Amino acid sequence: MKETKMLRKLTFYAAVPFLALAILVGSADKAMARDKDPNVISSATWTYFNFVTVFSPNWSFIIMPGHRYEFNQDKPGVVNQPPGETFLLELFAGPVYTHKVDDSLTLKCGLWYYYMSFPNYSTSPETQISDRYSHNFEIVPIVDYKIAGLTLSNRIILHNKFYAKNADFTTSKERWGFSTTLREMIGVTVPLTEMVSATLSNEWFFGIIEDSDTKDMMNGARHLQGEPYFEVGGFNTNRLYTGFTFKLTPQVSLATQYVWETSFDPNNDYELTRHRHYIFLTLTYVLKMF
C-alpha cells in the first residue's frame, strides 16, 4: 500500500512539471514560428475510426484506419497553389496491455503495426496507392494519472520504420532499412459533464535512429528524409492539440480537436518548413467481450 502511494506521488510530481514544460515548449515553438515565414502553410482534415475489442481487464486489440486530406495550401511566391488533397492513408493494428495500479494510476502499452500510404493525386493523378508506402511498427507506453478530477497523461510513441517504397529508393537495400522517431505527448483531460471532456496536449518528435544506407541520399539540395522516406534525426515536428471528447453512448465516443503542427528541417539549421492546421476527428467504438 505504501509503495502504491509512493508511486502515485512520484507520477504526479513528475507529470506536472513535464506538462508545464510541454506547453511552454509548444508555445515557444509557435512564437519562434511566427518570426519566420514557413515554406508551406496548409489546412487539412485528419480522421480516424478506432475500433477497440476488449478481451479482458488487461488485454484489448485495436484496428484503426485513418485518412488525411489537405484542402488548402499556400507557398510564398506561388499563385493558386493546389492543395495536396488525399496525402496520407493509415492503418494501425495491434494489442494493448492495460494495468490499473489503483483508482488513480493506469499503465498501458501498445505494440502496433502501422501502414502508411502517400498518394500524390494533386500533382500526379496517375499515382497508385502501391507507388508510395511504408511499413512500420510502434511501441506505445502510456501513463494516465487522475488527480482532483483531472487526468494527466504521458504517451510515448517509438515509431520504427523498416520498409519505405518510393520513386527515389530503387533498390531493395534502399527500401529495406530501419529508423526510429521518438514522439512524446503530454496532456491533461478535464471533465466538463458526464458526457463531455476538454483536452489540451503537446507532442514533439525527435529522430533518434537514422537509416544508415539512405540518410545521406539527396535530391538536389534536399535530403531524402522524412515521410515518405526514412526518419530524419533530431527535433523535427511539434503538435499542439486542443478540443473536446463527447461520449455518445457507453460504447461510442467522438473526439474533436484542432491541431497546430509545425515542421522543421534538422539538416538546414532547423529551418521552419511548414505550418499545418488540422481539423482532427476520432470516432471510437469499444466492443467488450467479457
PDB file of C-alpha atoms in Angstrom:
ATOM      1  CA  MET A   1       0.000   0.000   0.000  1.00  0.00           C
ATOM      2  CA  LYS A   2       2.818   2.393   0.886  1.00  0.00           C
ATOM      3  CA  GLU A   3       4.589   1.510  -2.364  1.00  0.00           C
ATOM      4  CA  THR A   4       1.428   2.276  -4.339  1.00  0.00           C
ATOM      5  CA  LYS A   5       1.009   5.659  -2.635  1.00  0.00           C
ATOM      6  CA  MET A   6       4.662   6.466  -3.231  1.00  0.00           C
ATOM      7  CA  LEU A   7       4.325   5.519  -6.930  1.00  0.00           C
ATOM      8  CA  ARG A   8       1.260   7.743  -7.234  1.00  0.00           C
ATOM      9  CA  LYS A   9       3.095  10.677  -5.678  1.00  0.00           C
ATOM     10  CA  LEU A  10       6.147  10.211  -7.888  1.00  0.00           C
ATOM     11  CA  THR A  11       3.967  10.005 -11.003  1.00  0.00           C
ATOM     12  CA  PHE A  12       2.100  13.164 -10.051  1.00  0.00           C
ATOM     13  CA  TYR A  13       5.247  15.115  -9.184  1.00  0.00           C
ATOM     14  CA  ALA A  14       6.847  14.041 -12.468  1.00  0.00           C
ATOM     15  CA  ALA A  15       3.800  14.714 -14.630  1.00  0.00           C
ATOM     16  CA  VAL A  16       3.064  18.276 -13.505  1.00  0.00           C
ATOM     17  CA  PRO A  17       6.413  19.870 -14.444  1.00  0.00           C
ATOM     18  CA  PHE A  18       6.587  17.857 -17.673  1.00  0.00           C
ATOM     19  CA  LEU A  19       3.111  19.054 -18.660  1.00  0.00           C
ATOM     20  CA  ALA A  20       4.052  22.650 -17.905  1.00  0.00           C
ATOM     21  CA  LEU A  21       7.295  22.248 -19.842  1.00  0.00           C
ATOM     22  CA  ALA A  22       5.490  20.668 -22.808  1.00  0.00           C
ATOM     23  CA  ILE A  23       3.010  23.528 -23.057  1.00  0.00           C
ATOM     24  CA  LEU A  24       5.799  26.101 -22.710  1.00  0.00           C
ATOM     25  CA  VAL A  25       7.905  24.370 -25.368  1.00  0.00           C
ATOM     26  CA  GLY A  26       4.926  24.215 -27.683  1.00  0.00           C
ATOM     27  CA  SER A  27       4.219  27.900 -27.104  1.00  0.00           C
ATOM     28  CA  ALA A  28       7.872  28.754 -27.682  1.00  0.00           C
ATOM     29  CA  ASP A  29       7.841  26.824 -30.957  1.00  0.00           C
ATOM     30  CA  LYS A  30       4.813  28.803 -32.091  1.00  0.00           C
ATOM     31  CA  ALA A  31       6.414  32.089 -31.037  1.00  0.00           C
ATOM     32  CA  MET A  32       9.573  31.279 -32.998  1.00  0.00           C
ATOM     33  CA  ALA A  33       7.459  30.138 -35.924  1.00  0.00           C
ATOM     34  CA  ARG A  34       5.699  33.498 -36.102  1.00  0.00           C
ATOM     35  CA  ASP A  35       9.066  35.222 -36.528  1.00  0.00           C
ATOM     36  CA  LYS A  36       9.913  33.180 -39.627  1.00  0.00           C
ATOM     37  CA  ASP A  37       7.866  32.514 -42.723  1.00  0.00           C
ATOM     38  CA  PRO A  38       7.445  28.770 -43.332  1.00  0.00           C
ATOM     39  CA  ASN A  39       7.822  27.371 -46.823  1.00  0.00           C
ATOM     40  CA  VAL A  40       4.273  25.975 -46.723  1.00  0.00           C
ATOM     41  CA  ILE A  41       1.116  26.866 -44.815  1.00  0.00           C
ATOM     42  CA  SER A  42      -1.661  24.321 -45.211  1.00  0.00           C
ATOM     43  CA  SER A  43      -5.013  23.232 -43.794  1.00  0.00           C
ATOM     44  CA  ALA A  44      -6.244  19.651 -43.678  1.00  0.00           C
ATOM     45  CA  THR A  45      -8.691  17.199 -42.184  1.00  0.00           C
ATOM     46  CA  TRP A  46      -7.426  14.206 -40.205  1.00  0.00           C
ATOM     47  CA  THR A  47      -9.838  11.404 -39.342  1.00  0.00           C
ATOM     48  CA  TYR A  48      -9.610   8.051 -37.541  1.00  0.00           C
ATOM     49  CA  PHE A  49     -12.082   5.263 -36.895  1.00  0.00           C
ATOM     50  CA  ASN A  50     -10.802   3.469 -33.807  1.00  0.00           C
ATOM     51  CA  PHE A  51     -12.341   0.022 -33.319  1.00  0.00           C
ATOM     52  CA  VAL A  52     -11.338  -1.456 -29.941  1.00  0.00           C
ATOM     53  CA  THR A  53     -12.099  -5.035 -28.904  1.00  0.00           C
ATOM     54  CA  VAL A  54     -11.635  -5.590 -25.155  1.00  0.00           C
ATOM     55  CA  PHE A  55     -10.997  -9.231 -24.237  1.00  0.00           C
ATOM     56  CA  SER A  56     -10.256  -8.839 -20.528  1.00  0.00           C
ATOM     57  CA  PRO A  57      -9.488  -6.098 -17.992  1.00  0.00           C
ATOM     58  CA  ASN A  58      -5.877  -6.270 -19.177  1.00  0.00           C
ATOM     59  CA  TRP A  59      -5.982  -7.010 -22.893  1.00  0.00           C
ATOM     60  CA  SER A  60      -7.534  -5.296 -25.894  1.00  0.00           C
ATOM     61  CA  PHE A  61      -6.896  -5.107 -29.632  1.00  0.00           C
ATOM     62  CA  ILE A  62      -7.261  -2.058 -31.860  1.00  0.00           C
ATOM     63  CA  ILE A  63      -7.857  -1.658 -35.589  1.00  0.00           C
ATOM     64  CA  MET A  64      -7.724   1.976 -36.665  1.00  0.00           C
ATOM     65  CA  PRO A  65      -7.814   3.213 -40.282  1.00  0.00           C
ATOM     66  CA  GLY A  66      -7.075   6.875 -40.930  1.00  0.00           C
ATOM     67  CA  HIS A  67      -7.288   9.464 -43.702  1.00  0.00           C
ATOM     68  CA  ARG A  68      -5.739  12.917 -44.157  1.00  0.00           C
ATOM     69  CA  TYR A  69      -6.950  15.406 -46.755  1.00  0.00           C
ATOM     70  CA  GLU A  70      -5.366  18.775 -47.492  1.00  0.00           C
ATOM     71  CA  PHE A  71      -7.915  21.336 -48.717  1.00  0.00           C
ATOM     72  CA  ASN A  72      -5.727  24.443 -48.758  1.00  0.00           C
ATOM     73  CA  GLN A  73      -2.035  25.129 -49.345  1.00  0.00           C
ATOM     74  CA  ASP A  74      -0.083  28.379 -49.591  1.00  0.00           C
ATOM     75  CA  LYS A  75       3.531  28.713 -50.694  1.00  0.00           C
ATOM     76  CA  PRO A  76       5.376  32.043 -50.631  1.00  0.00           C
ATOM     77  CA  GLY A  77       5.580  33.420 -54.165  1.00  0.00           C
ATOM     78  CA  VAL A  78       3.309  30.753 -55.676  1.00  0.00           C
ATOM     79  CA  VAL A  79      -0.099  31.811 -57.014  1.00  0.00           C
ATOM     80  CA  ASN A  80      -3.019  29.370 -56.900  1.00  0.00           C
ATOM     81  CA  GLN A  81      -1.008  26.554 -55.327  1.00  0.00           C
ATOM     82  CA  PRO A  82      -3.217  23.420 -55.497  1.00  0.00           C
ATOM     83  CA  PRO A  83      -3.852  21.572 -52.219  1.00  0.00           C
ATOM     84  CA  GLY A  84      -2.421  18.116 -51.678  1.00  0.00           C
ATOM     85  CA  GLU A  85      -5.895  16.529 -51.431  1.00  0.00           C
ATOM     86  CA  THR A  86      -5.630  12.980 -50.015  1.00  0.00           C
ATOM     87  CA  PHE A  87      -1.995  12.832 -48.942  1.00  0.00           C
ATOM     88  CA  LEU A  88      -1.947  10.064 -46.312  1.00  0.00           C
ATOM     89  CA  LEU A  89      -3.848   6.828 -45.731  1.00  0.00           C
ATOM     90  CA  GLU A  90      -3.133   4.962 -42.492  1.00  0.00           C
ATOM     91  CA  LEU A  91      -3.875   1.677 -40.765  1.00  0.00           C
ATOM     92  CA  PHE A  92      -2.949   0.707 -37.205  1.00  0.00           C
ATOM     93  CA  ALA A  93      -3.474  -2.775 -35.768  1.00  0.00           C
ATOM     94  CA  GLY A  94      -2.210  -4.390 -32.603  1.00  0.00           C
ATOM     95  CA  PRO A  95      -2.700  -5.333 -28.955  1.00  0.00           C
ATOM     96  CA  VAL A  96      -2.771  -3.056 -25.922  1.00  0.00           C
ATOM     97  CA  TYR A  97      -1.943  -4.218 -22.407  1.00  0.00           C
ATOM     98  CA  THR A  98      -3.560  -2.262 -19.550  1.00  0.00           C
ATOM     99  CA  HIS A  99      -2.636  -2.435 -15.872  1.00  0.00           C
ATOM    100  CA  LYS A 100      -4.726  -0.445 -13.414  1.00  0.00           C
ATOM    101  CA  VAL A 101      -2.463   0.135 -10.417  1.00  0.00           C
ATOM    102  CA  ASP A 102      -5.253   1.776  -8.410  1.00  0.00           C
ATOM    103  CA  ASP A 103      -8.136   4.203  -8.934  1.00  0.00           C
ATOM    104  CA  SER A 104      -5.699   6.979  -9.853  1.00  0.00           C
ATOM    105  CA  LEU A 105      -2.886   5.372 -11.825  1.00  0.00           C
ATOM    106  CA  THR A 106      -3.220   3.344 -15.039  1.00  0.00           C
ATOM    107  CA  LEU A 107      -0.356   1.995 -17.155  1.00  0.00           C
ATOM    108  CA  LYS A 108      -0.770   0.907 -20.777  1.00  0.00           C
ATOM    109  CA  CYS A 109       1.480  -0.372 -23.531  1.00  0.00           C
ATOM    110  CA  GLY A 110       0.607  -0.973 -27.179  1.00  0.00           C
ATOM    111  CA  LEU A 111       2.533  -2.827 -29.876  1.00  0.00           C
ATOM    112  CA  TRP A 112       1.107  -1.837 -33.254  1.00  0.00           C
ATOM    113  CA  TYR A 113       1.762  -2.499 -36.900  1.00  0.00           C
ATOM    114  CA  TYR A 114       1.395   0.777 -38.818  1.00  0.00           C
ATOM    115  CA  TYR A 115       0.848   1.024 -42.592  1.00  0.00           C
ATOM    116  CA  MET A 116       1.274   4.414 -44.289  1.00  0.00           C
ATOM    117  CA  SER A 117       0.372   5.200 -47.901  1.00  0.00           C
ATOM    118  CA  PHE A 118       1.232   8.523 -49.553  1.00  0.00           C
ATOM    119  CA  PRO A 119      -0.964   9.288 -52.586  1.00  0.00           C
ATOM    120  CA  ASN A 120       0.093  12.224 -54.735  1.00  0.00           C
ATOM    121  CA  TYR A 121      -3.059  12.825 -56.733  1.00  0.00           C
ATOM    122  CA  SER A 122      -2.832  16.637 -56.837  1.00  0.00           C
ATOM    123  CA  THR A 123       0.414  16.624 -58.854  1.00  0.00           C
ATOM    124  CA  SER A 124       0.344  13.096 -60.325  1.00  0.00           C
ATOM    125  CA  PRO A 125      -3.244  11.902 -60.913  1.00  0.00           C
ATOM    126  CA  GLU A 126      -1.940   8.557 -62.158  1.00  0.00           C
ATOM    127  CA  THR A 127      -0.266   7.809 -58.819  1.00  0.00           C
ATOM    128  CA  GLN A 128      -1.312   4.458 -57.369  1.00  0.00           C
ATOM    129  CA  ILE A 129      -1.588   3.682 -53.668  1.00  0.00           C
ATOM    130  CA  SER A 130       1.042   0.996 -54.219  1.00  0.00           C
ATOM    131  CA  ASP A 131       3.587   3.542 -55.522  1.00  0.00           C
ATOM    132  CA  ARG A 132       4.492   5.202 -52.205  1.00  0.00           C
ATOM    133  CA  TYR A 133       4.023   3.484 -48.866  1.00  0.00           C
ATOM    134  CA  SER A 134       5.857   2.303 -45.778  1.00  0.00           C
ATOM    135  CA  HIS A 135       5.679  -0.466 -43.183  1.00  0.00           C
ATOM    136  CA  ASN A 136       6.255   0.466 -39.547  1.00  0.00           C
ATOM    137  CA  PHE A 137       5.802  -0.847 -36.034  1.00  0.00           C
ATOM    138  CA  GLU A 138       5.143   1.238 -32.962  1.00  0.00           C
ATOM    139  CA  ILE A 139       5.773   0.714 -29.250  1.00  0.00           C
ATOM    140  CA  VAL A 140       3.360   2.896 -27.278  1.00  0.00           C
ATOM    141  CA  PRO A 141       3.688   3.150 -23.461  1.00  0.00           C
ATOM    142  CA  ILE A 142       1.094   5.399 -21.772  1.00  0.00           C
ATOM    143  CA  VAL A 143       0.725   6.649 -18.196  1.00  0.00           C
ATOM    144  CA  ASP A 144      -2.617   8.108 -17.029  1.00  0.00           C
ATOM    145  CA  TYR A 145      -2.886   9.682 -13.593  1.00  0.00           C
ATOM    146  CA  LYS A 146      -6.116  11.052 -12.109  1.00  0.00           C
ATOM    147  CA  ILE A 147      -5.869  13.862  -9.593  1.00  0.00           C
ATOM    148  CA  ALA A 148      -8.517  16.342  -8.399  1.00  0.00           C
ATOM    149  CA  GLY A 149     -10.881  15.299 -11.165  1.00  0.00           C
ATOM    150  CA  LEU A 150      -8.260  15.762 -13.898  1.00  0.00           C
ATOM    151  CA  THR A 151      -6.419  13.116 -15.915  1.00  0.00           C
ATOM    152  CA  LEU A 152      -2.750  13.782 -16.636  1.00  0.00           C
ATOM    153  CA  SER A 153      -1.333  11.699 -19.487  1.00  0.00           C
ATOM    154  CA  ASN A 154       2.114  10.949 -20.824  1.00  0.00           C
ATOM    155  CA  ARG A 155       2.189   8.963 -24.076  1.00  0.00           C
ATOM    156  CA  ILE A 156       5.400   7.953 -25.794  1.00  0.00           C
ATOM    157  CA  ILE A 157       5.479   6.510 -29.300  1.00  0.00           C
ATOM    158  CA  LEU A 158       8.584   4.791 -30.638  1.00  0.00           C
ATOM    159  CA  HIS A 159       7.836   4.993 -34.368  1.00  0.00           C
ATOM    160  CA  ASN A 160      10.011   2.431 -36.186  1.00  0.00           C
ATOM    161  CA  LYS A 161      10.124   2.298 -39.980  1.00  0.00           C
ATOM    162  CA  PHE A 162      11.561  -0.807 -41.633  1.00  0.00           C
ATOM    163  CA  TYR A 163      10.374  -0.512 -45.264  1.00  0.00           C
ATOM    164  CA  ALA A 164       9.834   2.549 -47.475  1.00  0.00           C
ATOM    165  CA  LYS A 165       8.771   2.362 -51.115  1.00  0.00           C
ATOM    166  CA  ASN A 166       9.035   5.471 -53.299  1.00  0.00           C
ATOM    167  CA  ALA A 167      10.466   6.562 -56.645  1.00  0.00           C
ATOM    168  CA  ASP A 168      13.836   7.574 -55.170  1.00  0.00           C
ATOM    169  CA  PHE A 169      14.550   4.272 -53.416  1.00  0.00           C
ATOM    170  CA  THR A 170      15.074   1.950 -56.380  1.00  0.00           C
ATOM    171  CA  THR A 171      16.896  -0.996 -54.796  1.00  0.00           C
ATOM    172  CA  SER A 172      15.888  -3.493 -52.148  1.00  0.00           C
ATOM    173  CA  LYS A 173      18.769  -2.331 -49.947  1.00  0.00           C
ATOM    174  CA  GLU A 174      17.447   1.239 -50.027  1.00  0.00           C
ATOM    175  CA  ARG A 175      13.847   0.258 -49.355  1.00  0.00           C
ATOM    176  CA  TRP A 176      14.572  -2.147 -46.505  1.00  0.00           C
ATOM    177  CA  GLY A 177      16.159  -0.315 -43.602  1.00  0.00           C
ATOM    178  CA  PHE A 178      15.470   0.991 -40.119  1.00  0.00           C
ATOM    179  CA  SER A 179      14.830   4.353 -38.498  1.00  0.00           C
ATOM    180  CA  THR A 180      13.193   5.458 -35.250  1.00  0.00           C
ATOM    181  CA  THR A 181      11.444   8.630 -34.158  1.00  0.00           C
ATOM    182  CA  LEU A 182      10.596   9.270 -30.518  1.00  0.00           C
ATOM    183  CA  ARG A 183       7.295  11.076 -30.005  1.00  0.00           C
ATOM    184  CA  GLU A 184       6.139  12.263 -26.587  1.00  0.00           C
ATOM    185  CA  MET A 185       2.704  13.704 -25.889  1.00  0.00           C
ATOM    186  CA  ILE A 186       1.938  15.236 -22.504  1.00  0.00           C
ATOM    187  CA  GLY A 187      -1.578  16.432 -21.811  1.00  0.00           C
ATOM    188  CA  VAL A 188      -4.483  16.969 -19.476  1.00  0.00           C
ATOM    189  CA  THR A 189      -8.141  15.969 -19.748  1.00  0.00           C
ATOM    190  CA  VAL A 190     -10.759  17.972 -17.859  1.00  0.00           C
ATOM    191  CA  PRO A 191     -14.275  16.509 -17.433  1.00  0.00           C
ATOM    192  CA  LEU A 192     -16.937  19.162 -18.052  1.00  0.00           C
ATOM    193  CA  THR A 193     -20.006  16.937 -17.726  1.00  0.00           C
ATOM    194  CA  GLU A 194     -20.595  13.186 -17.595  1.00  0.00           C
ATOM    195  CA  MET A 195     -20.664  13.185 -21.398  1.00  0.00           C
ATOM    196  CA  VAL A 196     -18.142  15.887 -22.365  1.00  0.00           C
ATOM    197  CA  SER A 197     -14.469  16.474 -21.534  1.00  0.00           C
ATOM    198  CA  ALA A 198     -11.899  19.017 -22.711  1.00  0.00           C
ATOM    199  CA  THR A 199      -8.332  18.133 -23.702  1.00  0.00           C
ATOM    200  CA  LEU A 200      -5.076  20.046 -24.078  1.00  0.00           C
ATOM    201  CA  SER A 201      -1.790  18.391 -25.014  1.00  0.00           C
ATOM    202  CA  ASN A 202       1.536  18.955 -26.717  1.00  0.00           C
ATOM    203  CA  GLU A 203       3.582  16.444 -28.726  1.00  0.00           C
ATOM    204  CA  TRP A 204       7.123  16.703 -30.004  1.00  0.00           C
ATOM    205  CA  PHE A 205       9.003  14.482 -32.490  1.00  0.00           C
ATOM    206  CA  PHE A 206      12.697  13.669 -32.197  1.00  0.00           C
ATOM    207  CA  GLY A 207      14.534  11.334 -34.567  1.00  0.00           C
ATOM    208  CA  ILE A 208      16.882   9.048 -32.638  1.00  0.00           C
ATOM    209  CA  ILE A 209      17.938   6.479 -35.287  1.00  0.00           C
ATOM    210  CA  GLU A 210      18.559   7.302 -38.954  1.00  0.00           C
ATOM    211  CA  ASP A 211      18.730   4.658 -41.677  1.00  0.00           C
ATOM    212  CA  SER A 212      22.416   4.146 -42.402  1.00  0.00           C
ATOM    213  CA  ASP A 213      22.015   3.334 -46.118  1.00  0.00           C
ATOM    214  CA  THR A 214      19.801   6.280 -47.122  1.00  0.00           C
ATOM    215  CA  LYS A 215      20.413   9.127 -44.639  1.00  0.00           C
ATOM    216  CA  ASP A 216      22.900  10.844 -46.962  1.00  0.00           C
ATOM    217  CA  MET A 217      20.841  10.493 -50.161  1.00  0.00           C
ATOM    218  CA  MET A 218      19.955  13.819 -51.787  1.00  0.00           C
ATOM    219  CA  ASN A 219      17.596  15.154 -54.449  1.00  0.00           C
ATOM    220  CA  GLY A 220      19.272  18.410 -55.395  1.00  0.00           C
ATOM    221  CA  ALA A 221      19.748  20.319 -52.134  1.00  0.00           C
ATOM    222  CA  ARG A 222      17.091  18.304 -50.296  1.00  0.00           C
ATOM    223  CA  HIS A 223      17.823  15.337 -48.054  1.00  0.00           C
ATOM    224  CA  LEU A 224      15.610  12.334 -48.777  1.00  0.00           C
ATOM    225  CA  GLN A 225      14.435  12.004 -45.184  1.00  0.00           C
ATOM    226  CA  GLY A 226      11.055  12.273 -43.517  1.00  0.00           C
ATOM    227  CA  GLU A 227       7.875  10.795 -44.931  1.00  0.00           C
ATOM    228  CA  PRO A 228       7.675   9.006 -47.346  1.00  0.00           C
ATOM    229  CA  TYR A 229      11.350   8.245 -46.676  1.00  0.00           C
ATOM    230  CA  PHE A 230      13.058   7.038 -43.501  1.00  0.00           C
ATOM    231  CA  GLU A 231      13.021   9.276 -40.447  1.00  0.00           C
ATOM    232  CA  VAL A 232      15.287  12.282 -40.015  1.00  0.00           C
ATOM    233  CA  GLY A 233      17.385  12.651 -36.865  1.00  0.00           C
ATOM    234  CA  GLY A 234      16.863  15.425 -34.344  1.00  0.00           C
ATOM    235  CA  PHE A 235      13.879  17.563 -33.410  1.00  0.00           C
ATOM    236  CA  ASN A 236      11.647  17.946 -36.468  1.00  0.00           C
ATOM    237  CA  THR A 237       7.958  18.428 -35.538  1.00  0.00           C
ATOM    238  CA  ASN A 238       5.757  19.842 -32.793  1.00  0.00           C
ATOM    239  CA  ARG A 239       1.979  19.476 -32.449  1.00  0.00           C
ATOM    240  CA  LEU A 240      -0.357  21.334 -30.116  1.00  0.00           C
ATOM    241  CA  TYR A 241      -3.787  19.701 -29.626  1.00  0.00           C
ATOM    242  CA  THR A 242      -6.927  21.158 -28.073  1.00  0.00           C
ATOM    243  CA  GLY A 243     -10.566  20.133 -28.237  1.00  0.00           C
ATOM    244  CA  PHE A 244     -13.416  18.138 -26.769  1.00  0.00           C
ATOM    245  CA  THR A 245     -14.408  14.489 -26.439  1.00  0.00           C
ATOM    246  CA  PHE A 246     -18.090  13.539 -26.478  1.00  0.00           C
ATOM    247  CA  LYS A 247     -19.278  10.233 -25.037  1.00  0.00           C
ATOM    248  CA  LEU A 248     -22.213   9.477 -27.327  1.00  0.00           C
ATOM    249  CA  THR A 249     -23.085   6.069 -25.851  1.00  0.00           C
ATOM    250  CA  PRO A 250     -21.308   3.701 -23.429  1.00  0.00           C
ATOM    251  CA  GLN A 251     -19.577   2.186 -26.478  1.00  0.00           C
ATOM    252  CA  VAL A 252     -19.113   5.187 -28.799  1.00  0.00           C
ATOM    253  CA  SER A 253     -17.150   8.415 -28.350  1.00  0.00           C
ATOM    254  CA  LEU A 254     -16.140  11.238 -30.685  1.00  0.00           C
ATOM    255  CA  ALA A 255     -13.001  13.318 -30.143  1.00  0.00           C
ATOM    256  CA  THR A 256     -12.962  16.673 -31.957  1.00  0.00           C
ATOM    257  CA  GLN A 257      -9.688  18.581 -31.902  1.00  0.00           C
ATOM    258  CA  TYR A 258      -7.808  21.414 -33.522  1.00  0.00           C
ATOM    259  CA  VAL A 259      -4.136  20.599 -34.142  1.00  0.00           C
ATOM    260  CA  TRP A 260      -1.398  23.117 -34.910  1.00  0.00           C
ATOM    261  CA  GLU A 261       1.598  21.347 -36.426  1.00  0.00           C
ATOM    262  CA  THR A 262       4.951  22.992 -37.098  1.00  0.00           C
ATOM    263  CA  SER A 263       7.690  21.155 -39.005  1.00  0.00           C
ATOM    264  CA  PHE A 264      11.413  21.891 -39.064  1.00  0.00           C
ATOM    265  CA  ASP A 265      14.409  20.721 -41.106  1.00  0.00           C
ATOM    266  CA  PRO A 266      17.244  19.482 -38.831  1.00  0.00           C
ATOM    267  CA  ASN A 267      19.523  19.282 -41.886  1.00  0.00           C
ATOM    268  CA  ASN A 268      19.146  23.006 -42.586  1.00  0.00           C
ATOM    269  CA  ASP A 269      19.656  24.721 -39.220  1.00  0.00           C
ATOM    270  CA  TYR A 270      16.124  23.755 -38.156  1.00  0.00           C
ATOM    271  CA  GLU A 271      14.503  25.867 -40.854  1.00  0.00           C
ATOM    272  CA  LEU A 272      10.752  26.192 -40.363  1.00  0.00           C
ATOM    273  CA  THR A 273       9.338  24.335 -43.361  1.00  0.00           C
ATOM    274  CA  ARG A 274       5.599  24.055 -42.690  1.00  0.00           C
ATOM    275  CA  HIS A 275       2.626  25.158 -40.644  1.00  0.00           C
ATOM    276  CA  ARG A 276      -0.276  22.746 -40.907  1.00  0.00           C
ATOM    277  CA  HIS A 277      -3.676  23.312 -39.320  1.00  0.00           C
ATOM    278  CA  TYR A 278      -5.756  20.166 -38.789  1.00  0.00           C
ATOM    279  CA  ILE A 279      -9.391  19.518 -38.039  1.00  0.00           C
ATOM    280  CA  PHE A 280      -8.851  16.222 -36.200  1.00  0.00           C
ATOM    281  CA  LEU A 281     -11.732  13.788 -35.613  1.00  0.00           C
ATOM    282  CA  THR A 282     -11.536  10.356 -33.961  1.00  0.00           C
ATOM    283  CA  LEU A 283     -14.603   8.130 -33.722  1.00  0.00           C
ATOM    284  CA  THR A 284     -14.068   5.271 -31.252  1.00  0.00           C
ATOM    285  CA  TYR A 285     -16.194   2.157 -30.855  1.00  0.00           C
ATOM    286  CA  VAL A 286     -15.450  -0.208 -27.961  1.00  0.00           C
ATOM    287  CA  LEU A 287     -16.636  -3.818 -28.086  1.00  0.00           C
ATOM    288  CA  LYS A 288     -16.409  -5.506 -24.700  1.00  0.00           C
ATOM    289  CA  MET A 289     -16.140  -9.302 -24.884  1.00  0.00           C
ATOM    290  CA  PHE A 290     -16.318 -10.171 -21.189  1.00  0.00           C
TER     291      PHE A 290
END
